[in-house]
Amino acid sequence: GESVGLHLPTLSVQEGDNSIINCAYSNSASDYFIWYKQESGKGPQFIIDIRSNMDKRQGQRVTVLLNKTVKHLSLQIAATQPGDSAVYFCAERSQGAGGTSYGKLTFGQGTILTVHP
Amino acid sequence: DAGVIQSPRHEVTEMGQEVTLRCKPISGHNSLFWYRQTMMRGLELLIYFNNNVPIDDSGMPEDRFSAKMPNASFSTLKIQPSEPRDSAVYFCASRRQGASTDTQYFGPGTRLTVL
């Protein structure tokens, strides 16, 4: 039979361009968000995180923006390089009962970023 | 820091055989997670341990799957008997609960192929 897999969004950019990867999350109670990068044959690697009491956080060449009103998260990569080519996942953490930090992350499907030299 | 260590990196087995995947979390981390990644379903949480105690195993597919964490530095995920649909990449991740960040650090994964 025909196999059906996830159809990941893709983004192709030229080296040196800025990249923006978007993510819609599902739970309005989520209080913490992480972006991971996964290269072929490797495990997800932490890039940057943001708590729900913030709407922007910057790292080295990366910026994460959080819009809680529309439950949207974005990752901006400045001056994208071929080494940035990977699958990028957003993850959200939902609070446990009584407001405790459960620690369980729910991952998005991922976006494939391809950077052309 | 050695990071999360998983073994084996690749496993090929035949349907019906028992498979055991191993994980050594980062030293000092007290939470451990097992994930499965497939093209069909993406990255799924199977089970989560905190201080060696299983907290949430609702993601474990069925009774054929079991996980243990006998001490803070070792965990196993066992599939018995294995089936072709178990073919996937299995990741272990660890975290230090109570740290300023809630980041989970992933191992390199075990690619399992069940023939």
Short mmCIF file of N, CA, C and O in Angstrom, two decimals, chain A residues 3-8 32 34 36 38 41-46 49 51 57 89 93 101-105 107-109, chain B residues 9 33 35 37-43 45 48 55-56 58 91 95 97 99-108 111:
data_model
loop_
_atom_site.label_atom_id
_atom_site.label_comp_id
_atom_site.label_asym_id
_atom_site.label_seq_id
_atom_site.Cartn_x
_atom_site.Cartn_y
_atom_site.Cartn_z
N SER A 3 2.44 4.48 1.34
CA SER A 3 2.77 5.01 2.67
C SER A 3 2.53 6.50 2.70
O SER A 3 2.75 7.21 1.72
N VAL A 4 2.03 6.96 3.80
CA VAL A 4 1.77 8.38 3.96
C VAL A 4 2.65 8.88 5.09
O VAL A 4 2.59 8.37 6.19
N GLY A 5 3.46 9.84 4.81
CA GLY A 5 4.31 10.40 5.85
C GLY A 5 4.00 11.84 6.06
O GLY A 5 3.16 12.44 5.38
N LEU A 6 4.69 12.41 7.05
CA LEU A 6 4.54 13.83 7.32
C LEU A 6 5.09 14.63 6.14
O LEU A 6 6.14 14.32 5.62
N HIS A 7 4.36 15.64 5.71
CA HIS A 7 4.85 16.52 4.66
C HIS A 7 5.37 17.78 5.36
O HIS A 7 4.59 18.67 5.70
N LEU A 8 6.67 17.81 5.56
CA LEU A 8 7.24 18.91 6.30
C LEU A 8 7.31 20.16 5.45
O LEU A 8 7.67 20.09 4.26
N TYR A 32 6.57 27.56 28.15
CA TYR A 32 7.99 27.52 27.79
C TYR A 32 8.12 26.91 26.42
O TYR A 32 7.43 25.93 26.09
N ILE A 34 10.90 25.94 23.03
CA ILE A 34 12.29 25.69 22.63
C ILE A 34 12.33 25.49 21.12
O ILE A 34 11.42 24.89 20.54
N TYR A 36 14.71 23.55 18.34
CA TYR A 36 15.77 22.57 18.15
C TYR A 36 16.15 22.50 16.68
O TYR A 36 15.31 22.69 15.81
N GLN A 38 17.89 19.78 13.94
CA GLN A 38 18.28 18.39 13.77
C GLN A 38 18.93 18.20 12.40
O GLN A 38 18.26 18.34 11.37
N GLY A 41 20.97 12.35 10.57
CA GLY A 41 21.70 11.33 11.31
C GLY A 41 22.07 11.70 12.73
O GLY A 41 22.80 10.97 13.40
N LYS A 42 21.56 12.83 13.20
CA LYS A 42 21.89 13.29 14.55
C LYS A 42 20.63 13.53 15.36
O LYS A 42 19.52 13.59 14.83
N GLY A 43 20.81 13.68 16.66
CA GLY A 43 19.70 14.02 17.52
C GLY A 43 19.41 15.50 17.49
O GLY A 43 20.24 16.31 17.07
N PRO A 44 18.20 15.90 17.92
CA PRO A 44 17.88 17.33 17.98
C PRO A 44 18.86 18.07 18.89
O PRO A 44 19.21 17.58 19.96
N GLN A 45 19.25 19.24 18.47
CA GLN A 45 20.21 20.06 19.20
C GLN A 45 19.55 21.37 19.62
O GLN A 45 18.94 22.05 18.79
N PHE A 46 19.67 21.72 20.89
CA PHE A 46 19.08 22.95 21.42
C PHE A 46 19.65 24.18 20.70
O PHE A 46 20.85 24.28 20.49
N ASP A 49 15.67 29.15 23.65
CA ASP A 49 14.39 28.96 24.31
C ASP A 49 13.80 30.31 24.72
O ASP A 49 14.48 31.34 24.68
N ARG A 51 10.55 31.89 27.52
CA ARG A 51 9.45 31.68 28.45
C ARG A 51 8.26 32.53 28.04
O ARG A 51 8.41 33.54 27.34
N ARG A 57 13.57 36.96 22.30
CA ARG A 57 14.83 36.62 22.93
C ARG A 57 15.86 36.44 21.82
O ARG A 57 15.57 35.84 20.79
N PHE A 89 12.75 22.18 14.68
CA PHE A 89 11.55 21.85 15.44
C PHE A 89 11.29 22.89 16.52
O PHE A 89 12.22 23.30 17.22
N ARG A 93 6.12 23.46 26.18
CA ARG A 93 5.94 22.76 27.45
C ARG A 93 4.67 23.27 28.10
O ARG A 93 4.47 24.48 28.23
N SER A 101 5.71 22.47 37.05
CA SER A 101 6.43 22.28 35.80
C SER A 101 6.57 20.79 35.54
O SER A 101 7.36 20.13 36.19
N TYR A 102 5.79 20.28 34.61
CA TYR A 102 5.83 18.85 34.34
C TYR A 102 7.08 18.48 33.57
O TYR A 102 7.67 17.44 33.80
N GLY A 103 7.48 19.33 32.63
CA GLY A 103 8.68 19.06 31.87
C GLY A 103 8.44 18.37 30.56
O GLY A 103 9.35 18.18 29.78
N LYS A 104 7.22 17.94 30.29
CA LYS A 104 6.94 17.23 29.05
C LYS A 104 6.86 18.22 27.90
O LYS A 104 6.16 19.22 27.97
N LEU A 105 7.60 17.96 26.86
CA LEU A 105 7.60 18.80 25.66
C LEU A 105 6.78 18.14 24.57
O LEU A 105 6.82 16.93 24.39
N PHE A 107 6.43 18.34 20.51
CA PHE A 107 7.19 18.83 19.37
C PHE A 107 6.29 19.05 18.16
O PHE A 107 5.34 18.30 17.92
N GLY A 108 6.62 20.08 17.39
CA GLY A 108 5.99 20.30 16.11
C GLY A 108 6.54 19.33 15.09
O GLY A 108 7.45 18.54 15.37
N GLN A 109 6.01 19.40 13.88
CA GLN A 109 6.40 18.45 12.84
C GLN A 109 7.77 18.77 12.26
O GLN A 109 8.44 17.89 11.74
N ARG B 9 24.17 2.33 18.12
CA ARG B 9 23.76 3.41 17.22
C ARG B 9 22.85 2.88 16.12
O ARG B 9 21.96 3.58 15.64
N PHE B 33 14.16 11.07 29.23
CA PHE B 33 13.05 10.91 28.31
C PHE B 33 13.45 9.94 27.20
O PHE B 33 14.56 10.01 26.69
N TYR B 35 12.21 8.98 23.33
CA TYR B 35 11.40 9.41 22.21
C TYR B 35 11.56 8.43 21.05
O TYR B 35 12.57 7.73 20.93
N GLN B 37 11.17 8.54 16.73
CA GLN B 37 10.98 9.42 15.58
C GLN B 37 10.78 8.60 14.32
O GLN B 37 11.60 7.75 13.98
N THR B 38 9.70 8.86 13.63
CA THR B 38 9.40 8.21 12.35
C THR B 38 8.92 9.26 11.36
O THR B 38 8.49 10.36 11.76
N MET B 39 8.99 8.92 10.10
CA MET B 39 8.47 9.83 9.08
C MET B 39 6.96 9.99 9.21
O MET B 39 6.41 11.04 8.90
N MET B 40 6.30 8.91 9.66
CA MET B 40 4.84 8.95 9.72
C MET B 40 4.35 9.84 10.86
O MET B 40 3.37 10.57 10.70
N ARG B 41 5.00 9.78 12.01
CA ARG B 41 4.45 10.41 13.21
C ARG B 41 5.36 11.47 13.82
O ARG B 41 4.99 12.07 14.84
N GLY B 42 6.52 11.69 13.24
CA GLY B 42 7.41 12.69 13.79
C GLY B 42 8.04 12.22 15.09
O GLY B 42 8.30 11.04 15.29
N LEU B 43 8.28 13.15 16.00
CA LEU B 43 8.96 12.87 17.27
C LEU B 43 7.91 12.69 18.36
O LEU B 43 7.15 13.61 18.67
N LEU B 45 7.02 11.35 22.37
CA LEU B 45 7.50 10.98 23.69
C LEU B 45 6.92 9.62 24.08
O LEU B 45 5.72 9.42 24.02
N TYR B 48 8.82 9.10 30.41
CA TYR B 48 9.58 10.13 31.10
C TYR B 48 9.85 9.67 32.52
O TYR B 48 8.93 9.23 33.21
N ILE B 55 7.32 8.66 35.40
CA ILE B 55 6.27 9.63 35.73
C ILE B 55 5.13 9.55 34.73
O ILE B 55 3.96 9.63 35.11
N ASP B 56 5.47 9.40 33.47
CA ASP B 56 4.45 9.38 32.44
C ASP B 56 4.86 8.38 31.37
O ASP B 56 5.84 8.60 30.67
N SER B 58 2.45 7.22 29.18
CA SER B 58 1.27 7.18 28.33
C SER B 58 1.61 7.09 26.85
O SER B 58 0.78 6.70 26.04
N PHE B 91 15.35 8.06 20.43
CA PHE B 91 16.22 9.03 21.10
C PHE B 91 16.00 9.00 22.61
O PHE B 91 14.88 8.85 23.08
N ARG B 95 17.64 15.94 31.25
CA ARG B 95 17.43 17.32 31.68
C ARG B 95 17.71 17.41 33.17
O ARG B 95 17.49 16.45 33.90
N GLN B 97 16.21 18.95 36.11
CA GLN B 97 15.03 19.65 36.59
C GLN B 97 15.42 20.62 37.68
O GLN B 97 16.22 20.29 38.55
N ALA B 99 16.82 23.50 36.96
CA ALA B 99 17.79 24.42 36.37
C ALA B 99 17.06 25.64 35.83
O ALA B 99 15.85 25.65 35.68
N SER B 100 17.81 26.67 35.52
CA SER B 100 17.19 27.91 35.05
C SER B 100 16.49 27.70 33.71
O SER B 100 15.55 28.41 33.38
N THR B 101 16.96 26.74 32.94
CA THR B 101 16.27 26.42 31.70
C THR B 101 15.68 25.01 31.82
O THR B 101 16.06 24.25 32.70
N ASP B 102 14.76 24.71 30.95
CA ASP B 102 14.10 23.41 30.98
C ASP B 102 14.51 22.59 29.79
O ASP B 102 13.76 21.75 29.32
N THR B 103 15.73 22.82 29.31
CA THR B 103 16.16 22.23 28.06
C THR B 103 16.43 20.75 28.22
O THR B 103 17.07 20.30 29.17
N GLN B 104 15.95 19.99 27.26
CA GLN B 104 16.28 18.57 27.17
C GLN B 104 17.42 18.42 26.16
O GLN B 104 17.37 18.99 25.07
N TYR B 105 18.40 17.63 26.54
CA TYR B 105 19.55 17.39 25.67
C TYR B 105 19.44 15.97 25.13
O TYR B 105 19.32 15.01 25.89
N PHE B 106 19.52 15.89 23.81
CA PHE B 106 19.28 14.62 23.14
C PHE B 106 20.57 13.88 22.84
O PHE B 106 21.61 14.49 22.55
N GLY B 107 20.46 12.55 22.87
CA GLY B 107 21.55 11.71 22.42
C GLY B 107 21.52 11.58 20.90
O GLY B 107 20.63 12.13 20.24
N PRO B 108 22.46 10.82 20.34
CA PRO B 108 22.54 10.69 18.88
C PRO B 108 21.50 9.76 18.29
O PRO B 108 21.32 9.73 17.08
N ARG B 111 19.14 3.85 15.57
CA ARG B 111 18.29 3.55 14.41
C ARG B 111 17.97 2.06 14.44
O ARG B 111 18.86 1.23 14.29
#
